[in-house]
PDB file of C-alpha atoms and ligand atoms in Angstrom:
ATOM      1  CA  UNK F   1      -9.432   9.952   2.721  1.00 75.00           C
ATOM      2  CA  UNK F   2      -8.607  13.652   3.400  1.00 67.00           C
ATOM      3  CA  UNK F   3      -6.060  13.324   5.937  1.00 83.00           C
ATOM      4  CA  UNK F   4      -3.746  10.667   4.168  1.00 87.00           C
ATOM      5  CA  UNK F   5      -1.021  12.852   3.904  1.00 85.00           C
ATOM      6  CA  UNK F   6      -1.006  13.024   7.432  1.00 92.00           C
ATOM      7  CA  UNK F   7      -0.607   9.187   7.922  1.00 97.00           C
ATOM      8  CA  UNK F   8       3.001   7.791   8.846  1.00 97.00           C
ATOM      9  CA  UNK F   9       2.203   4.273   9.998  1.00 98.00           C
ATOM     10  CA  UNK F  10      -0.472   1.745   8.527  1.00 98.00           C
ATOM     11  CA  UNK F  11      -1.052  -1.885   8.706  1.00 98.00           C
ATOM     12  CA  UNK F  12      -1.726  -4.142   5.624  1.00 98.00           C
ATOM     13  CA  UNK F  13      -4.042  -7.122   6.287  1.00 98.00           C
ATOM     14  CA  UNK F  14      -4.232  -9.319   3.647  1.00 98.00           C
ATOM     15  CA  UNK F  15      -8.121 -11.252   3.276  1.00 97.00           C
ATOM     16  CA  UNK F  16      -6.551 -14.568   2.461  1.00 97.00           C
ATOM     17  CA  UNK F  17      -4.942 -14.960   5.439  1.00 98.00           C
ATOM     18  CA  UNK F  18      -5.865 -15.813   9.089  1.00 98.00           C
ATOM     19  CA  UNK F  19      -5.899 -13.608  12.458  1.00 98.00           C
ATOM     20  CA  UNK F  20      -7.456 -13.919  15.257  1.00 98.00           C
ATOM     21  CA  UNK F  21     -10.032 -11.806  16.903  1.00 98.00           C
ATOM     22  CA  UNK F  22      -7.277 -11.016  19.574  1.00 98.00           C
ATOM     23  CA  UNK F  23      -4.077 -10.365  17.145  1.00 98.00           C
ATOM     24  CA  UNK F  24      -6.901  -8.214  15.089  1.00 98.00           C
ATOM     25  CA  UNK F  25      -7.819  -5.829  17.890  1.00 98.00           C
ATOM     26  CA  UNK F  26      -3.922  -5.215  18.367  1.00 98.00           C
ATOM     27  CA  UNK F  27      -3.356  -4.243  15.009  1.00 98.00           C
ATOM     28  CA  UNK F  28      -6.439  -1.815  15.075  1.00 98.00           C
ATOM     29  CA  UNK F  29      -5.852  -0.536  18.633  1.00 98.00           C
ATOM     30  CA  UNK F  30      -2.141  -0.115  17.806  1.00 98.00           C
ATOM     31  CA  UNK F  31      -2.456   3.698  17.159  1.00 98.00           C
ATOM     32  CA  UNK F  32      -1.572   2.332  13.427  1.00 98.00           C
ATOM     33  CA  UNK F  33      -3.373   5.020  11.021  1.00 98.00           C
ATOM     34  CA  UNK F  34      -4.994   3.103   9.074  1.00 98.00           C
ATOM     35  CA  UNK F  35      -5.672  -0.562   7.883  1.00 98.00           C
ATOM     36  CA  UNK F  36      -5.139  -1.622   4.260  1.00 98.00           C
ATOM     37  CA  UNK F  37      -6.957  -4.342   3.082  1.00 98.00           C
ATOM     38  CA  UNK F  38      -5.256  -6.160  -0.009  1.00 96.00           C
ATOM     39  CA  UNK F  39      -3.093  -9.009  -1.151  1.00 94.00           C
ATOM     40  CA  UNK F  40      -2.334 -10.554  -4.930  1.00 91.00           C
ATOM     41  CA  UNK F  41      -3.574 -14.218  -4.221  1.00 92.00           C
ATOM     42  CA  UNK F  42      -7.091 -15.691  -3.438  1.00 93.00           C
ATOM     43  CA  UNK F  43      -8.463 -12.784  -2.852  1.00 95.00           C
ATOM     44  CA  UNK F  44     -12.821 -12.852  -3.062  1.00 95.00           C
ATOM     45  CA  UNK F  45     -16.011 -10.897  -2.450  1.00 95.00           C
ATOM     46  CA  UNK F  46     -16.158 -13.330   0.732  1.00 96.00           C
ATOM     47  CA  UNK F  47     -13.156 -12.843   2.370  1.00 97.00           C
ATOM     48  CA  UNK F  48     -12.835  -9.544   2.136  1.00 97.00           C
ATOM     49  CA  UNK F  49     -16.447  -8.998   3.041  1.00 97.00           C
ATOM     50  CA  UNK F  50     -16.142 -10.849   6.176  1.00 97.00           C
ATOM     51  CA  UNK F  51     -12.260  -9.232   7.017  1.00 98.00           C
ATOM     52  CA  UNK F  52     -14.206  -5.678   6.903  1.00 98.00           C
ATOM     53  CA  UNK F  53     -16.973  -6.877   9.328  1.00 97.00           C
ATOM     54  CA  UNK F  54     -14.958  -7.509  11.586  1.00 98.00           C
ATOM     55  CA  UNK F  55     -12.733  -4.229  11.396  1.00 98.00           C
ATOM     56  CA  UNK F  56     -15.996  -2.184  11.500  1.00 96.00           C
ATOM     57  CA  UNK F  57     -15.787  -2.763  15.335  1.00 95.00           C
ATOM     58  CA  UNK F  58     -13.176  -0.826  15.551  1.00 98.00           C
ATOM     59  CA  UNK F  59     -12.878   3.137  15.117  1.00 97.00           C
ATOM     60  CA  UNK F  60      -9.275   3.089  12.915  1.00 97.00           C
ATOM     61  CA  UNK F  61     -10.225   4.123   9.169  1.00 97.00           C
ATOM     62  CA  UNK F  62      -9.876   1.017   6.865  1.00 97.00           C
ATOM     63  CA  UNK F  63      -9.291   1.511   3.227  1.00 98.00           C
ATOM     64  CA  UNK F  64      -9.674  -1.258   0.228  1.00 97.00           C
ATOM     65  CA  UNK F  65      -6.652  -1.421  -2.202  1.00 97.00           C
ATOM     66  CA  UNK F  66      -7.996  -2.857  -5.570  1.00 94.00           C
ATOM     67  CA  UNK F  67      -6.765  -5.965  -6.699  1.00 88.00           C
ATOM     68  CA  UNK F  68      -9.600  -7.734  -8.352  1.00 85.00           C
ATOM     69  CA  UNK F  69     -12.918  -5.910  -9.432  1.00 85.00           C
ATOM     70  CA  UNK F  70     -14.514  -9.321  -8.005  1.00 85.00           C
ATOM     71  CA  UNK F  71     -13.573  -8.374  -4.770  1.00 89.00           C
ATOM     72  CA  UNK F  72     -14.878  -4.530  -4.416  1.00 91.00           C
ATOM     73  CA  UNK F  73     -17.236  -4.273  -1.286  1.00 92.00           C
ATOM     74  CA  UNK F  74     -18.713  -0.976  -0.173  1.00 93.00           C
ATOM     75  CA  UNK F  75     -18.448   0.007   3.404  1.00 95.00           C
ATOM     76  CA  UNK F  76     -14.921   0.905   3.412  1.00 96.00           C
ATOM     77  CA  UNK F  77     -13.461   4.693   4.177  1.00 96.00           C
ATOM     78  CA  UNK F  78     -11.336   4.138   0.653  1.00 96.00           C
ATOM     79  CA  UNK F  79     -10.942   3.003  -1.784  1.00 95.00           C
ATOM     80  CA  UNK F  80      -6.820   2.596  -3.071  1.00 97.00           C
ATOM     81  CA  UNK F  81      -6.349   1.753  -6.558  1.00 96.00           C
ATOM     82  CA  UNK F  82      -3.061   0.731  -8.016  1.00 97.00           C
ATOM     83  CA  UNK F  83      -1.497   1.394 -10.986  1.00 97.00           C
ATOM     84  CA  UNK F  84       1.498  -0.600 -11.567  1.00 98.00           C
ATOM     85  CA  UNK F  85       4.513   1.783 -13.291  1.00 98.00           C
ATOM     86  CA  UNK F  86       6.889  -1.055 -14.009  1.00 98.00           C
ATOM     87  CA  UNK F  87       4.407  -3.406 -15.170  1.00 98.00           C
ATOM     88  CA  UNK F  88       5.263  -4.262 -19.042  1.00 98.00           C
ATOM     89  CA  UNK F  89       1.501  -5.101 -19.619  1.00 98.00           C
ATOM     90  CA  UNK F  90      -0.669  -1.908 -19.861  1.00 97.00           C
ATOM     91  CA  UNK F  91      -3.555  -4.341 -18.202  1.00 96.00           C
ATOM     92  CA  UNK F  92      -2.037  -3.389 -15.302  1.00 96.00           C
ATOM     93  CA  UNK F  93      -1.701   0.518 -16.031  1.00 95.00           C
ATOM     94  CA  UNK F  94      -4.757   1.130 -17.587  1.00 95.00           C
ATOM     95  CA  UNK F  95      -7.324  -1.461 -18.560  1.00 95.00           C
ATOM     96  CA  UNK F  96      -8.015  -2.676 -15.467  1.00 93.00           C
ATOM     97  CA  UNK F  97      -8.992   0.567 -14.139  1.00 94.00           C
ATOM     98  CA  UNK F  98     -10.588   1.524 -17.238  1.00 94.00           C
ATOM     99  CA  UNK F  99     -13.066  -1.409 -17.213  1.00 92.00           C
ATOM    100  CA  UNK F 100     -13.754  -0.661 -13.563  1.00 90.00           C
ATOM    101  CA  UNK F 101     -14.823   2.916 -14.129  1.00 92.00           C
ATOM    102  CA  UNK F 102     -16.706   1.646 -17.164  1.00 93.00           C
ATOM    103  CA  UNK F 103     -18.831  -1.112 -15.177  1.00 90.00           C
ATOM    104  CA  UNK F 104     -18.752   0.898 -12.038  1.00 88.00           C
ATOM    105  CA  UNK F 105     -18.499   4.217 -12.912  1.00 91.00           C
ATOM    106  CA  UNK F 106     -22.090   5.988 -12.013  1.00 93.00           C
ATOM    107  CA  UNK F 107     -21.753   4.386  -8.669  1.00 89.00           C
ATOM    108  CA  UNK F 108     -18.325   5.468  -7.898  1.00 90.00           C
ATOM    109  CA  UNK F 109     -17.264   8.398  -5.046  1.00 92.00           C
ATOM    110  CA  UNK F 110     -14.929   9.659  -6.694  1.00 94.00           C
ATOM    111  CA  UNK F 111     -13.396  11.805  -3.629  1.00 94.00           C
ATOM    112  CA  UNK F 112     -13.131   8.359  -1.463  1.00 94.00           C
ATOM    113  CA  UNK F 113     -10.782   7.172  -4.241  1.00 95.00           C
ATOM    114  CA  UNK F 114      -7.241   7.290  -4.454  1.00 96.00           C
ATOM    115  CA  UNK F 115      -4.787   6.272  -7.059  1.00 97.00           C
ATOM    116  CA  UNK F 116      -1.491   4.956  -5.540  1.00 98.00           C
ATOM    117  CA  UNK F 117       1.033   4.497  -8.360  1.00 98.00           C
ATOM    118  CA  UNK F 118       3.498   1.517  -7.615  1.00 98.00           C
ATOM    119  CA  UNK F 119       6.933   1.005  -8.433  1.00 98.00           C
ATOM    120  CA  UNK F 120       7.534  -2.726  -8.034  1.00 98.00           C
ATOM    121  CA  UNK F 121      11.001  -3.561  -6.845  1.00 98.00           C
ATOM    122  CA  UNK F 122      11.045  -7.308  -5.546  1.00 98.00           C
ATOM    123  CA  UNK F 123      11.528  -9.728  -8.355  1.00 98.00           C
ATOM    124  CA  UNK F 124      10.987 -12.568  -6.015  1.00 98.00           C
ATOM    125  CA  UNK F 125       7.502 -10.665  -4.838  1.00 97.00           C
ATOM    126  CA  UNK F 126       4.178 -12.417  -6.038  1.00 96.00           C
ATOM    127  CA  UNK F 127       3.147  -9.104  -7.446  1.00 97.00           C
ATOM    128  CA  UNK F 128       5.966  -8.771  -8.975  1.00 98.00           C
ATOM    129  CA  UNK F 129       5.403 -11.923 -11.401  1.00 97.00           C
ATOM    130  CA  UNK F 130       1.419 -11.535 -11.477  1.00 96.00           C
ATOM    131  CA  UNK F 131       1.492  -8.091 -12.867  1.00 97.00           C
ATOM    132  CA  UNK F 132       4.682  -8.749 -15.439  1.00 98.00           C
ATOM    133  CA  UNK F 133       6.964  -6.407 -13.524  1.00 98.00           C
ATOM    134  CA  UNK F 134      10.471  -5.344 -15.083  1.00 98.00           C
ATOM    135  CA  UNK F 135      13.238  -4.472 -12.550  1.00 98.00           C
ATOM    136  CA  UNK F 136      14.064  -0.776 -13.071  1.00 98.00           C
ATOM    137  CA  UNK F 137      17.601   0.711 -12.198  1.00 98.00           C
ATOM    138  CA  UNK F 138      17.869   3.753  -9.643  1.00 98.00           C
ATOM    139  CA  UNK F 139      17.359   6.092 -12.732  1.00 98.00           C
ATOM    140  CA  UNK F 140      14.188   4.173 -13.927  1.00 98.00           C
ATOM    141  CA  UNK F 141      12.627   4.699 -10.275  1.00 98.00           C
ATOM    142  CA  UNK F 142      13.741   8.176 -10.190  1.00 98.00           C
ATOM    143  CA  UNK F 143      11.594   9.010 -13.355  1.00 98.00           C
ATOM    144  CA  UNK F 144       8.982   6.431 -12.147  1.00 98.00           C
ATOM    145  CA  UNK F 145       8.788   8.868  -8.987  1.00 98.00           C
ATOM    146  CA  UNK F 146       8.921  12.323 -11.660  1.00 98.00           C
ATOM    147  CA  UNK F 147       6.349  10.889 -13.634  1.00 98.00           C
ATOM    148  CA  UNK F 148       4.122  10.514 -10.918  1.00 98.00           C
ATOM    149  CA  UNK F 149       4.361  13.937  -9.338  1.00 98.00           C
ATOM    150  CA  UNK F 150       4.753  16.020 -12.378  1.00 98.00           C
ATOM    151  CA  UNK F 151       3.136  14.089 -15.572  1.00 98.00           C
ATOM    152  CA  UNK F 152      -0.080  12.224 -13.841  1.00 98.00           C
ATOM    153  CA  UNK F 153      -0.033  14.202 -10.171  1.00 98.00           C
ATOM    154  CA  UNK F 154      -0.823  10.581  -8.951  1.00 98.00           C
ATOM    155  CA  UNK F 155      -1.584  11.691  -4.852  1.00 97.00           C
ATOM    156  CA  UNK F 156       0.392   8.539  -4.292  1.00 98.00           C
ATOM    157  CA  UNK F 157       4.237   6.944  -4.910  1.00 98.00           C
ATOM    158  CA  UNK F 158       4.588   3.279  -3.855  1.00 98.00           C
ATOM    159  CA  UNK F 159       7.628   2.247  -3.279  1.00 98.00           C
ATOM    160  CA  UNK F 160       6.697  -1.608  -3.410  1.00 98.00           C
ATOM    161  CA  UNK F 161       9.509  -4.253  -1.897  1.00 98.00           C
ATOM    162  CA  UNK F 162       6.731  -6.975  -0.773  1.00 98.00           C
ATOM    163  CA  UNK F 163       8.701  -9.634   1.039  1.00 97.00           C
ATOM    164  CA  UNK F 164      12.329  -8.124   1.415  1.00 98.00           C
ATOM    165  CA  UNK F 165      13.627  -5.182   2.713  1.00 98.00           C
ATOM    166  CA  UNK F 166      14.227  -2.267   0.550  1.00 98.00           C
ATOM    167  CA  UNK F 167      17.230  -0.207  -0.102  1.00 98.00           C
ATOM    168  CA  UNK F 168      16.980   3.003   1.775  1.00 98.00           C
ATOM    169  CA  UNK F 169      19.663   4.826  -0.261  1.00 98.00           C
ATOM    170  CA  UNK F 170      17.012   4.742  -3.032  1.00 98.00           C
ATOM    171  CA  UNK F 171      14.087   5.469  -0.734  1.00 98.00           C
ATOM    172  CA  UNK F 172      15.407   8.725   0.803  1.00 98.00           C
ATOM    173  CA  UNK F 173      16.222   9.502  -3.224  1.00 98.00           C
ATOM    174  CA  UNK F 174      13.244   9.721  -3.999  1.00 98.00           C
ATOM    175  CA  UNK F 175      12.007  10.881  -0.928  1.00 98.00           C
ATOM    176  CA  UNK F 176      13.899  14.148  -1.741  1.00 98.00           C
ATOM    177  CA  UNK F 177      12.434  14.031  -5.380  1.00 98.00           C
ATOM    178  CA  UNK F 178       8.622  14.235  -4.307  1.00 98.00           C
ATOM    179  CA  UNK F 179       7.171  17.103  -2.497  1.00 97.00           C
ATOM    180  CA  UNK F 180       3.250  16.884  -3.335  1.00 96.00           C
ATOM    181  CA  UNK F 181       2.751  12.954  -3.859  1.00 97.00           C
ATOM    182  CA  UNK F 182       2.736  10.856  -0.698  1.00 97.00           C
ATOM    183  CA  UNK F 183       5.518   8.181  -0.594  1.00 98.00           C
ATOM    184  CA  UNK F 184       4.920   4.935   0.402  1.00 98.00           C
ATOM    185  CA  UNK F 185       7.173   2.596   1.625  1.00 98.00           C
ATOM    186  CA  UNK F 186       6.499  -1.338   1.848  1.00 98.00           C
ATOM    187  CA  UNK F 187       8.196  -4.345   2.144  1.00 98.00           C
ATOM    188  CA  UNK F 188      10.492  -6.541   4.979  1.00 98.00           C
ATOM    189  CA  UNK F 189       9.773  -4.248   7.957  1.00 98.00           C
ATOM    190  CA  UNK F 190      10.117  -6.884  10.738  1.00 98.00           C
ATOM    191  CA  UNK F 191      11.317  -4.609  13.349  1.00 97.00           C
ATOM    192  CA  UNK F 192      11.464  -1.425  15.095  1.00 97.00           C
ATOM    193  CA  UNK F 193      14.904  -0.568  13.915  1.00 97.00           C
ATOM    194  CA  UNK F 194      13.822  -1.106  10.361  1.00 98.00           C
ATOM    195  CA  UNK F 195      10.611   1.015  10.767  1.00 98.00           C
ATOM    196  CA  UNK F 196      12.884   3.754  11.990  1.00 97.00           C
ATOM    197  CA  UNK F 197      14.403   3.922   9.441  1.00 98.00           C
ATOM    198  CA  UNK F 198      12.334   3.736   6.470  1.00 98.00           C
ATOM    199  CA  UNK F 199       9.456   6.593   7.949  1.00 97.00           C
ATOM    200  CA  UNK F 200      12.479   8.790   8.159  1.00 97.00           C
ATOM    201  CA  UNK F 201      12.647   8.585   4.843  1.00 97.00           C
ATOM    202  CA  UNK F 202       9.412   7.765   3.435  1.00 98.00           C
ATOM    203  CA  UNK F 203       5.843   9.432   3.983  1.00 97.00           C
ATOM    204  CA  UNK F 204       4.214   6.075   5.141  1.00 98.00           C
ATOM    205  CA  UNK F 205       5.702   2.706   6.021  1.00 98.00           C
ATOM    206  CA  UNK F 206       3.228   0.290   4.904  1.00 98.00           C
ATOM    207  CA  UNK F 207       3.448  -3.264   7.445  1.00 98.00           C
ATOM    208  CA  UNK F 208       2.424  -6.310   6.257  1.00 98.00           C
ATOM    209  CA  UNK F 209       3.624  -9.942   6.456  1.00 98.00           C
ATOM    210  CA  UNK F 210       5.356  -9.420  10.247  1.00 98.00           C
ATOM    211  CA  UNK F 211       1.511  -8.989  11.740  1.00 98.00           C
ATOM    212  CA  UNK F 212       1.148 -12.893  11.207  1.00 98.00           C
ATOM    213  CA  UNK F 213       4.691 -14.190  12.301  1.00 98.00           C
ATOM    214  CA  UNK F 214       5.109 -12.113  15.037  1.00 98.00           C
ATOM    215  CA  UNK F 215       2.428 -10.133  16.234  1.00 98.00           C
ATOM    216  CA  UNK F 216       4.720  -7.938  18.894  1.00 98.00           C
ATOM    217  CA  UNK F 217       6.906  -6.878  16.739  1.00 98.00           C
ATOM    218  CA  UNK F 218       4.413  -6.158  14.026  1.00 98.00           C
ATOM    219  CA  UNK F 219       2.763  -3.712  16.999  1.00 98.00           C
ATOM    220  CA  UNK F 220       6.314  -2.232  17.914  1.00 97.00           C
ATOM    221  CA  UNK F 221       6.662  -1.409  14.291  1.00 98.00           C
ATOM    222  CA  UNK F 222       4.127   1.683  15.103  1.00 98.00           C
ATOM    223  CA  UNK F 223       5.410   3.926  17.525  1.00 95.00           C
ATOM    224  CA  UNK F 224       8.755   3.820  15.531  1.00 96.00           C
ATOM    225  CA  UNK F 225       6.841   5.233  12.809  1.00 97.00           C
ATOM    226  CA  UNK F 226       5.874   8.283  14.820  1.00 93.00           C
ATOM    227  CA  UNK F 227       9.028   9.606  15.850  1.00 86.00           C
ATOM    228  CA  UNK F 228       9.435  13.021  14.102  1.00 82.00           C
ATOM    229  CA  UNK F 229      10.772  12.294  10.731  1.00 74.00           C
ATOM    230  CA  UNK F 230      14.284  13.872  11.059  1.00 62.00           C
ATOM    231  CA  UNK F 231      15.360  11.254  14.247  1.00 47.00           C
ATOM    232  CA  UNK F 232      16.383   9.193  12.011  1.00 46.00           C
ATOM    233  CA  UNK F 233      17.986   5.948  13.910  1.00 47.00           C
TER     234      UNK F 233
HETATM  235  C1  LIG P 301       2.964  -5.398   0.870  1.00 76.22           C
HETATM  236  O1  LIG P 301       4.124  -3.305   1.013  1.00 76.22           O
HETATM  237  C2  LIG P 301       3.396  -4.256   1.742  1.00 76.22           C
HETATM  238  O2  LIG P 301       2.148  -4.923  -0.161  1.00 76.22           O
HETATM  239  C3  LIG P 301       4.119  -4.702   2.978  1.00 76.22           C
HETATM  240  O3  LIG P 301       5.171  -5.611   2.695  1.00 76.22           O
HETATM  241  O4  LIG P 301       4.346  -7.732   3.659  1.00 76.22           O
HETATM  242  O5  LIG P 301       6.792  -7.370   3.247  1.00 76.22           O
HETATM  243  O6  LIG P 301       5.599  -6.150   5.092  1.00 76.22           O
HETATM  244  P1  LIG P 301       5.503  -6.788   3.719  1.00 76.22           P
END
């Protein structure tokens, strides 16, 4: 997990979902960075077991964002854990991750972990509703995004638009706002244009959903991400 703050481009693969063997090896042979593995919904010791058997044939790094303490399976490069900002329940912020550390603590590598903290921004998302999100305004975010760097030096800002497409007047905000947390950008990117545009702004566009409606544009998604960050569109 040492070189994340070199990463521009990953893919987000969610282990309740389908691929095939063929649409899998694209993802991973994409030149993508890395592969997430997470999702809110159905997510098990089983499936994500067998989704990182299969990725171990390939030589991208995959990394396991934390949604359910069920679901924790060694073997990964990472470990991401999320804590959500917005969330109005401190089970989300805190007591999760404290029970983790409690049960799992002595067996934890501590420098394979990373703690990403989100900023939810989709009321319509599913985790959105499942972690009892409130909607922030610009101002919100922007201290959000402060909090983060300054008050918990979290290595990672989440900028969290699951299922739509984000505003990127607000993205390159508080793009300019963060200079030693990573920013991560996710949410809607369904095409090149749009992953132009938000990895000029953000650190890391994170690609999800796209990979299993339309493969090729999921995979064209990448290179866009690797234009030097001032291109712009
Ligand atoms: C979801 O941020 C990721 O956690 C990516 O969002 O699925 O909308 O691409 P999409």
């Amino acid at each position: 997990m040492d070189n994340m703050s070199e990463w521009d481009h990953v893919f987000k693969l969610d282990p309740n979902k389908t691929i095939t063997d063929q649409d899998l090896q694209s993802v991973c042979e994409s030149g993508t960075d890395a592969i997430i593995v997470g999702g809110t919904d159905g997510i098990t010791f089983e499936n994500v077991h067998d989704l990182l058997e299969r990725l171990q044939s390939y030589d991208v790094p995959c990394v396991l964002e934390v949604s359910d303490m069920e679901a924790i399976t060694p073997g990964f490069d990472g470990y991401l854990i999320p804590i959500v900002l917005n969330s109005q329940d401190k089970k989300w912020m805190l007591d999760i991750q404290h029970q983790a550390v409690k049960e799992y603590g002595d067996m934890i590598d501590w420098k394979d972990m990373v703690t990403e903290g989100y900023c939810v921004l989709n009321p319509d998302a599913k985790v959105f509703q499942h972690t009892d999100c409130c909607l922030p305004k610009e101002e919100d975010v922007l201290a959000y995004a402060r909090m983060a760097e300054h008050m918990f030096h979290l290595p990672v800002f989440y900028l969290e638009y699951s299922g739509t497409y984000g505003d990127p007047e607000l993205v390159k905000r508080i793009a300019e706002e963060l200079n030693e947390t990573t920013l991560f950008y996710g949410g809607g990117i369904h095409s090149e244009k749009q992953a132009l545009e938000m990895s000029a702004l953000a650190d890391v566009i994170v690609v999800g959903n796209i990979i299993y409606d339309n493969i090729e544009a999921a995979l064209a998604t990448v290179q866009a991400a690797k234009q030097p960050k001032d291109g712009g569109l």
